[in-house]
PDB file of C-alpha atoms in Angstrom:
ATOM      1  CA  UNK A  30     -11.138  38.352  13.336  1.00 50.00           C
ATOM      2  CA  UNK A  31     -11.726  36.126  10.530  1.00 49.00           C
ATOM      3  CA  UNK A  32      -9.925  33.328  12.204  1.00 51.00           C
ATOM      4  CA  UNK A  33     -12.700  33.282  14.979  1.00 56.00           C
ATOM      5  CA  UNK A  34     -15.376  32.915  12.040  1.00 56.00           C
ATOM      6  CA  UNK A  35     -13.566  30.094  10.533  1.00 50.00           C
ATOM      7  CA  UNK A  36     -13.698  28.081  13.932  1.00 57.00           C
ATOM      8  CA  UNK A  37     -17.163  28.644  14.339  1.00 69.00           C
ATOM      9  CA  UNK A  38     -17.895  27.693  10.777  1.00 73.00           C
ATOM     10  CA  UNK A  39     -15.888  24.507  11.402  1.00 80.00           C
ATOM     11  CA  UNK A  40     -17.807  23.683  14.835  1.00 81.00           C
ATOM     12  CA  UNK A  41     -21.353  24.677  13.069  1.00 80.00           C
ATOM     13  CA  UNK A  42     -20.614  22.090  10.364  1.00 87.00           C
ATOM     14  CA  UNK A  43     -19.711  19.283  13.023  1.00 89.00           C
ATOM     15  CA  UNK A  44     -22.998  20.268  14.854  1.00 91.00           C
ATOM     16  CA  UNK A  45     -25.016  19.814  11.676  1.00 92.00           C
ATOM     17  CA  UNK A  46     -23.043  16.287  10.819  1.00 94.00           C
ATOM     18  CA  UNK A  47     -23.532  15.060  14.371  1.00 95.00           C
ATOM     19  CA  UNK A  48     -27.586  16.234  14.093  1.00 96.00           C
ATOM     20  CA  UNK A  49     -27.570  14.259  10.783  1.00 97.00           C
ATOM     21  CA  UNK A  50     -25.821  10.982  12.564  1.00 97.00           C
ATOM     22  CA  UNK A  51     -28.340  10.835  15.331  1.00 97.00           C
ATOM     23  CA  UNK A  52     -31.370  11.247  13.001  1.00 97.00           C
ATOM     24  CA  UNK A  53     -30.231   8.372  10.803  1.00 97.00           C
ATOM     25  CA  UNK A  54     -29.286   6.352  14.071  1.00 97.00           C
ATOM     26  CA  UNK A  55     -32.776   7.167  15.597  1.00 97.00           C
ATOM     27  CA  UNK A  56     -34.718   6.027  12.505  1.00 97.00           C
ATOM     28  CA  UNK A  57     -33.203   2.490  12.741  1.00 97.00           C
ATOM     29  CA  UNK A  58     -35.200   2.072  15.760  1.00 94.00           C
ATOM     30  CA  UNK A  59     -38.537   0.247  16.019  1.00 91.00           C
ATOM     31  CA  UNK A  60     -39.899   2.545  18.351  1.00 91.00           C
ATOM     32  CA  UNK A  61     -39.083   6.244  19.330  1.00 93.00           C
ATOM     33  CA  UNK A  62     -39.926   7.742  22.712  1.00 90.00           C
ATOM     34  CA  UNK A  63     -39.264  11.436  21.877  1.00 92.00           C
ATOM     35  CA  UNK A  64     -40.606  15.283  22.374  1.00 91.00           C
ATOM     36  CA  UNK A  65     -41.363  17.643  19.888  1.00 91.00           C
ATOM     37  CA  UNK A  66     -38.321  18.757  17.951  1.00 94.00           C
ATOM     38  CA  UNK A  67     -37.311  19.164  14.371  1.00 95.00           C
ATOM     39  CA  UNK A  68     -35.008  16.206  15.142  1.00 97.00           C
ATOM     40  CA  UNK A  69     -37.346  13.791  16.213  1.00 95.00           C
ATOM     41  CA  UNK A  70     -39.504  15.225  13.476  1.00 96.00           C
ATOM     42  CA  UNK A  71     -37.022  14.281  10.789  1.00 97.00           C
ATOM     43  CA  UNK A  72     -36.583  10.556  11.994  1.00 97.00           C
ATOM     44  CA  UNK A  73     -40.388  10.053  10.524  1.00 96.00           C
ATOM     45  CA  UNK A  74     -39.191  11.536   7.115  1.00 97.00           C
ATOM     46  CA  UNK A  75     -36.382   9.009   7.076  1.00 97.00           C
ATOM     47  CA  UNK A  76     -37.990   6.179   8.135  1.00 97.00           C
ATOM     48  CA  UNK A  77     -42.012   6.556   8.495  1.00 96.00           C
ATOM     49  CA  UNK A  78     -42.368   2.696   9.763  1.00 94.00           C
ATOM     50  CA  UNK A  79     -40.734   3.746  13.057  1.00 94.00           C
ATOM     51  CA  UNK A  80     -43.559   3.690  15.910  1.00 90.00           C
ATOM     52  CA  UNK A  81     -43.592   7.136  17.780  1.00 91.00           C
ATOM     53  CA  UNK A  82     -44.353   7.695  21.519  1.00 88.00           C
ATOM     54  CA  UNK A  83     -44.722  11.650  21.784  1.00 88.00           C
ATOM     55  CA  UNK A  84     -44.046  12.392  25.327  1.00 85.00           C
ATOM     56  CA  UNK A  85     -45.437  15.483  25.075  1.00 83.00           C
ATOM     57  CA  UNK A  86     -48.873  14.428  23.617  1.00 78.00           C
ATOM     58  CA  UNK A  87     -51.772  13.900  26.454  1.00 58.00           C
ATOM     59  CA  UNK A  88     -52.271  10.466  26.561  1.00 63.00           C
ATOM     60  CA  UNK A  89     -53.963   8.316  29.180  1.00 61.00           C
ATOM     61  CA  UNK A  90     -51.267   5.627  28.332  1.00 66.00           C
ATOM     62  CA  UNK A  91     -47.725   5.348  30.117  1.00 74.00           C
ATOM     63  CA  UNK A  92     -44.784   4.715  27.829  1.00 73.00           C
ATOM     64  CA  UNK A  93     -44.688   1.212  29.144  1.00 76.00           C
ATOM     65  CA  UNK A  94     -48.126   0.435  27.940  1.00 80.00           C
ATOM     66  CA  UNK A  95     -47.673   2.281  24.818  1.00 76.00           C
ATOM     67  CA  UNK A  96     -44.669  -0.136  23.912  1.00 77.00           C
ATOM     68  CA  UNK A  97     -46.108  -3.313  25.641  1.00 80.00           C
ATOM     69  CA  UNK A  98     -49.240  -2.651  23.122  1.00 78.00           C
ATOM     70  CA  UNK A  99     -46.885  -2.315  20.031  1.00 75.00           C
ATOM     71  CA  UNK A 100     -44.841  -5.053  21.087  1.00 73.00           C
ATOM     72  CA  UNK A 101     -47.995  -7.324  21.566  1.00 74.00           C
ATOM     73  CA  UNK A 102     -49.354  -6.370  17.647  1.00 73.00           C
ATOM     74  CA  UNK A 103     -45.830  -7.580  16.702  1.00 71.00           C
ATOM     75  CA  UNK A 104     -45.024 -10.339  18.798  1.00 64.00           C
ATOM     76  CA  UNK A 105     -43.318 -12.579  16.404  1.00 57.00           C
ATOM     77  CA  UNK A 106     -40.926  -9.694  15.956  1.00 53.00           C
ATOM     78  CA  UNK A 107     -38.998 -10.485  19.281  1.00 55.00           C
ATOM     79  CA  UNK A 108     -38.138  -7.901  21.763  1.00 51.00           C
ATOM     80  CA  UNK A 109     -38.631  -4.482  20.828  1.00 49.00           C
ATOM     81  CA  UNK A 110     -35.121  -2.837  19.693  1.00 51.00           C
ATOM     82  CA  UNK A 111     -34.345   0.912  21.399  1.00 48.00           C
TER      83      UNK A 111
END
């Protein structure tokens, strides 16, 4: 049925728009806490200045320690924005 293909195409287009909106919204953050995904990787192409905290990476620091470390190095910027 061709009508189900049209609806499926509209839904796919809407999903793509929503993902692009999410990428651009996340690219405005100073710090991005993320796992490994194509969406989070795309954020760094849009804004390479975003600080990456990858929760999938093996690290001895906790997320809180990583944010505190970044905040100390940029203490004149005010509190970190998320």
